[in-house]
Coordinates of C-alpha atoms in Angstrom, one line a residue:
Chain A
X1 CA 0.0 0.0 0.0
X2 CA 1.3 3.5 -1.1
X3 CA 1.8 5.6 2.1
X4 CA -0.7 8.1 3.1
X5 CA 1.6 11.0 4.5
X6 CA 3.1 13.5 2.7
X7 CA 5.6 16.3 3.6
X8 CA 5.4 19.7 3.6
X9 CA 7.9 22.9 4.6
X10 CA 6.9 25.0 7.0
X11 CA 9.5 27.7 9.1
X12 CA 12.1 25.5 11.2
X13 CA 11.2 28.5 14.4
X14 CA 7.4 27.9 13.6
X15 CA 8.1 24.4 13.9
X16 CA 10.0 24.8 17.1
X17 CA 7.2 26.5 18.5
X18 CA 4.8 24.4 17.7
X19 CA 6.3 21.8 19.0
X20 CA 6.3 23.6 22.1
X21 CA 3.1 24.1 22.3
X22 CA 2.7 20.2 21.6
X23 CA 4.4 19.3 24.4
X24 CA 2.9 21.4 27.0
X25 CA -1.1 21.1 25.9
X26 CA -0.6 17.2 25.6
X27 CA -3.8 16.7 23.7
X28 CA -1.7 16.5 20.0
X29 CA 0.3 13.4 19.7
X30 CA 2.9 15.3 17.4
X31 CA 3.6 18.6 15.4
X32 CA 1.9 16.7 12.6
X33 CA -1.1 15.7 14.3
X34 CA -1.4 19.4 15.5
X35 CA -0.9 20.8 11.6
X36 CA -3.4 18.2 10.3
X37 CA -6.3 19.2 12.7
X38 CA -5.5 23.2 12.3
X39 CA -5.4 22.6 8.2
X40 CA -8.4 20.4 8.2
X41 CA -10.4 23.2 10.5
X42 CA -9.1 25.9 8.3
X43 CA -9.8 24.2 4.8
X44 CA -13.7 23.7 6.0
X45 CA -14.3 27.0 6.3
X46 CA -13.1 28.1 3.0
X47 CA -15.1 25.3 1.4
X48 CA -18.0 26.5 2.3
X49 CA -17.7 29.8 1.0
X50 CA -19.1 28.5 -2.3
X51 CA -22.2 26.2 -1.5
X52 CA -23.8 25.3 -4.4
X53 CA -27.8 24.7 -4.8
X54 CA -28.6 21.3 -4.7
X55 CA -31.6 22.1 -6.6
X56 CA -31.7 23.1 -9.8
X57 CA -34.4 25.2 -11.4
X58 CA -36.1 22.1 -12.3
X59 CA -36.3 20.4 -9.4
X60 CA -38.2 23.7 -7.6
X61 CA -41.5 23.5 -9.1
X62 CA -42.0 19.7 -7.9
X63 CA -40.8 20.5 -4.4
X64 CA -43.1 23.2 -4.4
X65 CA -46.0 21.6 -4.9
X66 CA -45.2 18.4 -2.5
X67 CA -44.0 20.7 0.2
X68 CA -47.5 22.7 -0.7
X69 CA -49.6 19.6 -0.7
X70 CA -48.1 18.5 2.7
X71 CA -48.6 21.6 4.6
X72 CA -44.7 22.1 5.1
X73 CA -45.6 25.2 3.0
Chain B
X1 CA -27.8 29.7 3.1
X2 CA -28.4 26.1 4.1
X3 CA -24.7 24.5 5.0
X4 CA -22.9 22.8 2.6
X5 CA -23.3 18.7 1.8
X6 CA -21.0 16.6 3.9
X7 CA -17.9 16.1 1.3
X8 CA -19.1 19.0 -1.3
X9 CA -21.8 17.7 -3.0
X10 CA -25.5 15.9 -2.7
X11 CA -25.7 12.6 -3.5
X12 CA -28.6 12.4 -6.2
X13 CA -29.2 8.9 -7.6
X14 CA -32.1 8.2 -10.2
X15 CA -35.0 6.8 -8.7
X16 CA -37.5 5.5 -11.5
X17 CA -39.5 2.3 -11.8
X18 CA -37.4 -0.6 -11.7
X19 CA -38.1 -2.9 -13.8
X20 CA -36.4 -6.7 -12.2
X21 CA -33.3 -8.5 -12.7
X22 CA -33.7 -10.0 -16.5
X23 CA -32.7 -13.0 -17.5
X24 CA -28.7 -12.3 -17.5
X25 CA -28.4 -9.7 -14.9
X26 CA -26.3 -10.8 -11.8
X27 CA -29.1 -10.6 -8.8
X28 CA -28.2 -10.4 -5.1
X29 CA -30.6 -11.2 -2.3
X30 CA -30.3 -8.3 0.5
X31 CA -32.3 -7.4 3.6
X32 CA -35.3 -5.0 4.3
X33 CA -32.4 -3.2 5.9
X34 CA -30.1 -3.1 3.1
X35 CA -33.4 -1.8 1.2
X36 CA -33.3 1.2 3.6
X37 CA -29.8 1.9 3.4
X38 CA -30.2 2.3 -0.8
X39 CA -33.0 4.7 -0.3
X40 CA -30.5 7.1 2.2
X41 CA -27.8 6.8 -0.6
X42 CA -30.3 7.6 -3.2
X43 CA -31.7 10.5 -1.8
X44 CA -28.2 12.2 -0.6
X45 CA -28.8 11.6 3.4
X46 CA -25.3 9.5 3.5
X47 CA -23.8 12.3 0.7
X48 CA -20.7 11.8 -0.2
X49 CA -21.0 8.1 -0.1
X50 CA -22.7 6.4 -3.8
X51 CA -22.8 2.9 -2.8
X52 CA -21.7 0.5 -0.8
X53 CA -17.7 0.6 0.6
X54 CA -15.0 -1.2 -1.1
X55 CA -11.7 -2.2 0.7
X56 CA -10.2 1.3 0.8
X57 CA -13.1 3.0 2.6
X58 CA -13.6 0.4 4.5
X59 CA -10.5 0.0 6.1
X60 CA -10.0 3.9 6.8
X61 CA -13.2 4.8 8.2
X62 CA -12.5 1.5 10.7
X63 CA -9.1 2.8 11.4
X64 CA -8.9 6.8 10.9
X65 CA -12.6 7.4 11.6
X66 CA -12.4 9.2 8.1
X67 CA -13.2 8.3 3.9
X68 CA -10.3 7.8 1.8
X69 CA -10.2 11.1 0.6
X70 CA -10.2 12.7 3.9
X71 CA -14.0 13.2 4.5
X72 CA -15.1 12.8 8.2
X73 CA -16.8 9.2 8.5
X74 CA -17.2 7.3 11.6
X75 CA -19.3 3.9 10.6
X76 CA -19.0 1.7 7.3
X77 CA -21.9 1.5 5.3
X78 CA -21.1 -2.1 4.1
X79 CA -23.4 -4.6 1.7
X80 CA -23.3 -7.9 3.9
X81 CA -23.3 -10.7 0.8
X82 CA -22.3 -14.6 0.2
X83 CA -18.9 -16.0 -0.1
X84 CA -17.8 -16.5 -3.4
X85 CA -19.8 -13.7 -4.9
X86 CA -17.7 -12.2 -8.0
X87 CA -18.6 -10.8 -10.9
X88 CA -16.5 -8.2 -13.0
X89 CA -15.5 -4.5 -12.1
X90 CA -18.7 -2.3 -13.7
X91 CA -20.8 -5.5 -13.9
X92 CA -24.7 -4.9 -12.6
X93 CA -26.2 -6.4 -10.2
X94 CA -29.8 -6.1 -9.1
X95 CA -30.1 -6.1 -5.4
X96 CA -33.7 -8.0 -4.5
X97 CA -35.4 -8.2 -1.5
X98 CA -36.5 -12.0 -0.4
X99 CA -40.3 -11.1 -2.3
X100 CA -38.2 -10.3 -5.6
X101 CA -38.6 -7.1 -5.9
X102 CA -35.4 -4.9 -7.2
X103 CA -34.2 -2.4 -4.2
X104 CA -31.4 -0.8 -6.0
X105 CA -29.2 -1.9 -8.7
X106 CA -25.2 -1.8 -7.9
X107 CA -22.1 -1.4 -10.3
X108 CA -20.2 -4.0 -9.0
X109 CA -16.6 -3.1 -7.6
X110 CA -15.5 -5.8 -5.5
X111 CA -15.8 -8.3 -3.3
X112 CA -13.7 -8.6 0.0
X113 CA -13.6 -10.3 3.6
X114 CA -14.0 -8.2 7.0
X115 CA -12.8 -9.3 10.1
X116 CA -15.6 -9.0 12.2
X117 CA -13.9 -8.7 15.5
X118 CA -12.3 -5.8 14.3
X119 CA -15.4 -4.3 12.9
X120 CA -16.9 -4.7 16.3
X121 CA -13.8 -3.2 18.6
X122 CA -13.6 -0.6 16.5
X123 CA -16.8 0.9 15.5
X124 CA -19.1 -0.5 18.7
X125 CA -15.6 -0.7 21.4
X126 CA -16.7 -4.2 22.2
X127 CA -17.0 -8.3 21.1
X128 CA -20.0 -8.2 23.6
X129 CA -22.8 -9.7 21.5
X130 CA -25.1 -8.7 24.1
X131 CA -24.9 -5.2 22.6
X132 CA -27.0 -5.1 19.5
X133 CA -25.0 -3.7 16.9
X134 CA -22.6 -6.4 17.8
X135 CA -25.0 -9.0 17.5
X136 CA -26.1 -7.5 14.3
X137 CA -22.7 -7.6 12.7
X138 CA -21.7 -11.0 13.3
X139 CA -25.1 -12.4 12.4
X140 CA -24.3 -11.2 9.3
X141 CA -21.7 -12.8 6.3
X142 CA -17.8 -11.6 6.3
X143 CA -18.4 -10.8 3.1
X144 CA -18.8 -7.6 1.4
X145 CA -19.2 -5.8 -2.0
X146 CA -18.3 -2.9 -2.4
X147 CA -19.9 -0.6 -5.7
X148 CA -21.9 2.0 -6.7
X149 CA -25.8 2.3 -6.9
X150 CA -26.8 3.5 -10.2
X151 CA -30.5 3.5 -9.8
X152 CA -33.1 2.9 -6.8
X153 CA -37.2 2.7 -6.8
X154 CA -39.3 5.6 -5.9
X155 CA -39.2 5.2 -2.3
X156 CA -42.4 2.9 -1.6
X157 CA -45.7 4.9 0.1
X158 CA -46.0 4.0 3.6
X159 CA -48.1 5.7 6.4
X160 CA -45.2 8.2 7.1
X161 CA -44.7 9.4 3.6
X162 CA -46.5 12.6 4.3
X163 CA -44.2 13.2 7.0
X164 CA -40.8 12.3 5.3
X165 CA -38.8 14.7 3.2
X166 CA -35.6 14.5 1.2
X167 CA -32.6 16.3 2.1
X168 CA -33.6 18.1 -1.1
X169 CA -36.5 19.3 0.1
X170 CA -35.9 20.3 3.6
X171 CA -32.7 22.1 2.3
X172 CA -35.4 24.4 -0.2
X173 CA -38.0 24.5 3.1
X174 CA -35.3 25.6 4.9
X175 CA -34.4 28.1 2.5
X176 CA -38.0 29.1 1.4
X177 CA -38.2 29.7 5.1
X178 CA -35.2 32.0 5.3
X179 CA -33.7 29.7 7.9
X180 CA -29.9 29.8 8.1
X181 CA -29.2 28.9 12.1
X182 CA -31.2 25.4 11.8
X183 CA -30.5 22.9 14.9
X184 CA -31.5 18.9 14.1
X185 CA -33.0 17.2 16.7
X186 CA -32.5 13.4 17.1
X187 CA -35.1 11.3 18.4
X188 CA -36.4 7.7 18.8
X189 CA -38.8 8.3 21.5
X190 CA -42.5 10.5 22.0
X191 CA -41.5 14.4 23.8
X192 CA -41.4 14.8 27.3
X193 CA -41.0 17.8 28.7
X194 CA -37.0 17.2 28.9
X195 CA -36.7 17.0 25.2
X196 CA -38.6 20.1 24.7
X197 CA -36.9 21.8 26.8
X198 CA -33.8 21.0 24.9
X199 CA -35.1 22.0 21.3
X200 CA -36.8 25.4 22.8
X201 CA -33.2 26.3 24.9
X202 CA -31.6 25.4 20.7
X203 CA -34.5 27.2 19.5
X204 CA -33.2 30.3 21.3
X205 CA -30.5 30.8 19.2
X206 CA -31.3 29.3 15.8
X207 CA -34.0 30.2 13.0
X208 CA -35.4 27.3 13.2
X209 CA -35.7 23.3 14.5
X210 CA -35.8 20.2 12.6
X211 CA -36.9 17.6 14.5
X212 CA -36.1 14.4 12.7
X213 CA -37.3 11.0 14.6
X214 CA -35.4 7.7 13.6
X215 CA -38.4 5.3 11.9
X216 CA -37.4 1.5 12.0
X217 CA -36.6 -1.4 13.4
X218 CA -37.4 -1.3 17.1
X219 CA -37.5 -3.4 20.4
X220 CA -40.4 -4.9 22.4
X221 CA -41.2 -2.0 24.7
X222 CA -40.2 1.4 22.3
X223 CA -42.7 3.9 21.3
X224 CA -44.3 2.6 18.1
X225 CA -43.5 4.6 15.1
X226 CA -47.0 6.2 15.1
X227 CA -47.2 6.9 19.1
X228 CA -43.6 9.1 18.2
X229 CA -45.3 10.9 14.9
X230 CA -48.9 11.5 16.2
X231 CA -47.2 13.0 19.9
X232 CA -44.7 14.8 18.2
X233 CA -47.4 16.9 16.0
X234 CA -49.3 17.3 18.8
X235 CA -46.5 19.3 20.9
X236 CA -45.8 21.3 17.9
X237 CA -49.8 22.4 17.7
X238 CA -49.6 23.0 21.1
X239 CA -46.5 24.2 22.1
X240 CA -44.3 25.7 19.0
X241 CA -44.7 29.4 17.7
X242 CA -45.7 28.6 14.1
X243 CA -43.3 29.1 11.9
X244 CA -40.1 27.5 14.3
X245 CA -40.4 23.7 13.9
X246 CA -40.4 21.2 11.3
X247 CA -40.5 17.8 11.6
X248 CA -39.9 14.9 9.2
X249 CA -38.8 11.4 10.1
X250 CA -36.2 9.3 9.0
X251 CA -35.7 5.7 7.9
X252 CA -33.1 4.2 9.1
X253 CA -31.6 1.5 11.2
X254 CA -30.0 2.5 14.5
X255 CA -26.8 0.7 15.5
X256 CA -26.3 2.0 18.8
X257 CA -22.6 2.6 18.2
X258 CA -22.6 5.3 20.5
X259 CA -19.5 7.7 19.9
X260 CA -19.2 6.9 17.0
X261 CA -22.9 7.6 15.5
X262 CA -23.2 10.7 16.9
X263 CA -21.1 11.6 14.2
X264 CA -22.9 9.5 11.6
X265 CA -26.6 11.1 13.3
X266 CA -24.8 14.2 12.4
X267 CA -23.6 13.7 9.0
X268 CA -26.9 12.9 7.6
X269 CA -28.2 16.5 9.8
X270 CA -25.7 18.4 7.6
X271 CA -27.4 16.9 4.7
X272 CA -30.8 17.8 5.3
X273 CA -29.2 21.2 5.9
X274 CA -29.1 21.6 9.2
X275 CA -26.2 23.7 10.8
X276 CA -26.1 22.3 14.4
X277 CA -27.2 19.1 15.9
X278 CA -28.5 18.4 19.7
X279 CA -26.4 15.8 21.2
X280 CA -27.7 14.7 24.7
X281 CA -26.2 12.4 26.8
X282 CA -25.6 8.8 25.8
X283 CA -26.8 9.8 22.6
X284 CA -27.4 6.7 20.4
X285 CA -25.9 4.6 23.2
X286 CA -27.4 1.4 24.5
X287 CA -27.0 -0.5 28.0
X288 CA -23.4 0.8 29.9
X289 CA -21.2 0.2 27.1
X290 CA -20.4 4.3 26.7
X291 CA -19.6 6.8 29.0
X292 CA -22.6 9.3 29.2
X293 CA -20.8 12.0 27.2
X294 CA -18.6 9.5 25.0
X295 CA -20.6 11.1 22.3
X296 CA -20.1 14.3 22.9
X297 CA -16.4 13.9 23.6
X298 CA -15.6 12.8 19.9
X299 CA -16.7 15.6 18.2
X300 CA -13.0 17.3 19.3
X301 CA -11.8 14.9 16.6
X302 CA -13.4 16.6 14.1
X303 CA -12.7 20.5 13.8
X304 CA -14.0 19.9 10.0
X305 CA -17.3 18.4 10.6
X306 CA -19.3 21.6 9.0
X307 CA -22.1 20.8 11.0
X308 CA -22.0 22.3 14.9
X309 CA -23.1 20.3 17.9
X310 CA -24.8 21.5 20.7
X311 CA -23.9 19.5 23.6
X312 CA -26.6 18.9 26.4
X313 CA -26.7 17.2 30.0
X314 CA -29.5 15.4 31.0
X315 CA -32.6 17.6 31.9
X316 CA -34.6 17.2 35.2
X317 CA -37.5 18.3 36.8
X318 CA -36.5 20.3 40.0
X319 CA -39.6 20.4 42.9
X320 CA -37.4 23.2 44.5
X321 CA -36.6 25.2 41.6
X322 CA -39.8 24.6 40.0
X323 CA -38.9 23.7 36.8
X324 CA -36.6 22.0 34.4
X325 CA -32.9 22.1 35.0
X326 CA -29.9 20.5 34.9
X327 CA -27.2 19.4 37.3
X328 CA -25.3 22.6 35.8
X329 CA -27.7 25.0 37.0
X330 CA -29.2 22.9 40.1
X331 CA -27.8 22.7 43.5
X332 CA -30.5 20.5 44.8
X333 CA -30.3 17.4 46.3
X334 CA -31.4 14.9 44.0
X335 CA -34.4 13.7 46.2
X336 CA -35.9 17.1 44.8
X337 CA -35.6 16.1 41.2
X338 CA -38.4 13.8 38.9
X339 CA -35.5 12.5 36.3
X340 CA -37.3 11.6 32.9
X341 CA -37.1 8.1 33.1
X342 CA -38.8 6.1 29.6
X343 CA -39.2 2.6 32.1
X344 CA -41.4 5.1 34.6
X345 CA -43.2 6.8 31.5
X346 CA -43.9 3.2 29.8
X347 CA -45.5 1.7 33.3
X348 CA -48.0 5.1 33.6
X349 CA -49.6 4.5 30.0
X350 CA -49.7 0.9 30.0
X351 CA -52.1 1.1 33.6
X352 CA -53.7 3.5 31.2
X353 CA -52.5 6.2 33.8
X354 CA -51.2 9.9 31.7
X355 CA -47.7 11.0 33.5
X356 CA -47.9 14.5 35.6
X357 CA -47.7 17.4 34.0
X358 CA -44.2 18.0 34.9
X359 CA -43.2 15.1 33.0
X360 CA -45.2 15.8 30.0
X361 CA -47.4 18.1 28.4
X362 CA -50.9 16.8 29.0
X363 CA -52.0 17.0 25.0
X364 CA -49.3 14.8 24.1
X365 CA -49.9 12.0 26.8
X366 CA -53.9 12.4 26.0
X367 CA -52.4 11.6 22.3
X368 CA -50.5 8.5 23.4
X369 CA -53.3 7.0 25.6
X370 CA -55.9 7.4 22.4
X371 CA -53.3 5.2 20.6
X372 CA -54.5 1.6 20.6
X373 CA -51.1 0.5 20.4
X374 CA -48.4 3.1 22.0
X375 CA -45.8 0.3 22.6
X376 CA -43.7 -2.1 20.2
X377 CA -45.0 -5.3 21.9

C-alpha cells in the first residue's frame, strides 16, 4: 500500500514553536497531528464559501407543490 | 444559506420504476435493511457516499474514523453478501429483497472479507454480542461488495410518507423559510418535557428546529413509530410558535454505536441542511457500554465536521426550583428532582395512567393513551 503522508515545509522557528506548544497542551500526539487538525479546521471554512444549490431550477416546481400539498408550505 | 453537503456535494441517484433482474443480470438477495440503506444513498442523506464501501473506505473509516479522501466518517456502510460472490468490475447487479422485488441496482466493484472482530472493537468498542449492533454484525456474512448504486425505486408509500422529506427538500423549506441557524434534533422516543426543553433552549438561538425521529426497526417495549409521529405533532400544535419547527422522520436502522454515531446522526443533519445538531447524553448509546458523554467527547476529533453540535446534560425536573434544569444550574439534592425516566413513563400509560404534568405536556400523553397501540410489543 502507497503511504498516506506526505511532507510539507513549514519555518524550522514555527516548527520549534509548535512543538512547544505540543508538548505542554498534551492533547496533540505530534507537530503533525497538531498541523493536520489546524489545516483540516481551516480548509472547511473556505469550502463552504461556495455552496452550491442542490436544486436546480427544475427540481423547484415539484418541491413546491409536495411541500404545498403536505402543509410544510 | 443552508450548509454545505457533507464532502461537497449531494448525492442524487435516479430513482425510476425498476423494472427486475432479466434473465442475464447478476441478482443479489439483501435485507429489508439493506433496502433502507439504498433509499438514504439515493436521496443524498449518507452524501458523499454512492454505494456500498470497497476495501479502501472500509478499512480507513474502521481505522482513521475518516473516507479515503479525507471526509469525516465514523461507521462503514457495508453490503453484507455470500462468499464467493464475484462478478466483474462495472458489472450490474440487481439487489432483490427475499419477495423479488429490485431495491437498487449496484455497479459491481468488488468483493472482500472483513474481520468482524475488528469491525466490532472498532466501531461498537466491544465483542459483547449482548450489545445489539454487535449481534447484528456477526449475524451477518464476512463478506462484502463494495460498488456504486446506479439506480433505486421511488421510495415505496407508507403511512409516514407525508411526514418524510428528502434532504432536497428540507434544504429548499429551509431556505424558502429563510432559515440559516437550523439545529436537528435526534429522536427515537415521544416528547417529554426534557426534550422540549432541549429544542426550545436550541431554539433560542437558531431560525429554526428540525426535529427528525429515527423510523425502523425497534425493540419490544419502544414507542411505536405512530405513538412518536402523532405525539410529536401534537407538541408542535400546542406548544411551538408557528413558523419554528419542522418535523420529518427518517428511515433508518440505529446501530447504537454510540460515539461513533453521533457523528454519523450528524452527517446525515448536515445533509438535510441543518447547521447544528442536539447531542444529549448517551446519545445513540445502549446498556453501559459508553460513558454518558462518549458522544459528545468525539466531536473534538473533528474540527471539519461543517455541522455544529450543541452539547446537552440530561434535563430534570426540580420540585425546588420549579422547573426544568440541569445538574449545571441545580444545586439540589437529588431527592428534589423527577428524572425523565422512559421505564417510569412506559408503566404510567400501560395502567392506562397519563404521566404528571411536569413530565409531560398533557396533550401529548392524552395523544399517546388514544393510541391503541403506544408500545412495540
Amino acid at each position: 500500500m502507497t503511504s498516506k503522508y506526505t511532507t510539507v515545509s513549514i519555518p524550522i522557528p514555527l516548527h520549534e514553536r509548535l512543538e512547544r506548544l505540543v508538548q505542554k497542551k498534551g492533547s496533540f500526539k505530534s507537530v503533525s497531528d497538531y498541523v493536520t487538525y489546524v489545516l483540516r479546521e481551516v480548509v472547511v471554512m473556505h469550502e463552504s464559501d461556495e455552496v452550491p444549490e442542490a436544486f436546480t431550477s427544475e427540481d423547484v416546481e415539484a418541491i413546491r407543490l409536495r411541500l404545498k400539498a403536505l402543509g410544510y408550505l | 444559506m443552508t450548509s454545505r453537503p457533507h464532502g461537497g456535494k449531494l448525492v442524487q441517484v435516479s430513482q425510476e420504476k425498476l423494472a427486475g433482474p432479466k434473465g442475464k443480470e447478476l441478482s443479489l438477495n439483501v435485507s429489508a435493511e439493506t433496502g433502507i440503506t439504498i433509499q438514504n444513498i439515493a436521496q443524498g442523506i449518507l452524501s458523499p457516499i454512492e454505494g456500498f464501501m470497497g476495501r479502501n473506505d472500509y478499512q480507513s473509516v474502521l481505522n482513521g474514523m475518516r473516507l479515503e479522501n479525507d471526509v469525516p466518517w465514523t461507521i462503514p456502510i457495508l453490503l453484507h453478501g455470500p462468499e464467493g460472490f464475484s462478478a466483474g468490475n462495472g458489472d450490474v447487479v440487481d439487489l432483490v429483497s427475499d419477495s423479488g422485488t429490485t431495491l437498487g441496482v449496484l455497479s459491481f466493484e468488488e468483493s472482500y472479507k472483513i474481520d468482524r472482530k475488528e469491525f466490532a472493537m472498532k466501531v461498537f468498542k466491544t465483542e459483547d454480542q449482548s450489545h445489539p449492533g454487535v449481534a447484528n454484525v456477526y449475524s451477518q456474512s464476512p463478506w462484502a461488495i463494495g460498488g456504486k448504486i446506479l439506480r433505486a425505486p421511488k421510495a415505496e408509500e407508507n403511512p409516514f410518507t407525508s411526514v418524510t422529506l428528502s434532504p432536497i427538500e428540507t434544504r429548499f423549506l429551509f431556505k424558502e423559510k429563510g432559515w440559516k441557524d437550523v439545529v436537528a434534533f435526534q429522536t427515537r422516543n415521544a416528547p417529554h418535557i426534557g426534550h422540549e426543553y432541549v429544542q426550545k433552549t436550541a431554539l433560542a438561538f437558531a431560525d429554526g428546529i428540525f426535529i427528525n425521529p429515527v423510523l425502523g426497526k425497534k425493540k419490544p417495549g419502544d414507542f411505536t413509530d405512530e405513538a412518536i409521529v402523532e405525539s410529536y405533532k401534537t407538541l408542535m400544535r400546542g406548544y411551538y410558535p408557528a413558523g419554528t419547527a419542522v418535523m420529518s422522520v427518517l428511515n433508518y436502522e440505529m446501530q447504537y454505536a454510540g460515539p461513533r454515531e453521533a457523528i454519523l446522526h450528524a452527517i446525515m443533519r448536515k445533509n438535510f441542511g441543518c447547521s447544528h445538531i442536539a447531542i444529549g447524553r448517551d446519545h445513540a448509546g445502549v446498556g453501559k457500554f459508553y460513558g454518558p458523554y462518549e458522544a459528545q467527547e468525539i466531536f473534538e476529533e473533528f474540527p471539519d465536521l461543517g455541522i455544529t453540535p450543541l452539547f446537552f446534560r440530561e434535563f430534570f425536573y426540580c420540585n425546588k426550583c420549579q422547573g426544568i434544569a440541569n445538574e449545571k444550574i441545580c444545586p439540589h439534592p437529588e431527592s428534589n428532582r423527577l428524572t425523565f425516566s422512559g421505564t417510569k413513563l412506559r408503566a404510567m400509560f400501560q395502567s392506562g395512567e397519563a404521566p404528571p404534568r411536569e413530565f409531560m405536556r398533557p396533550e401529548v400523553a392524552d395523544t399517546i393513551l388514544s393510541l391503541p397501540q403506544p408500545f412495540v410489543e
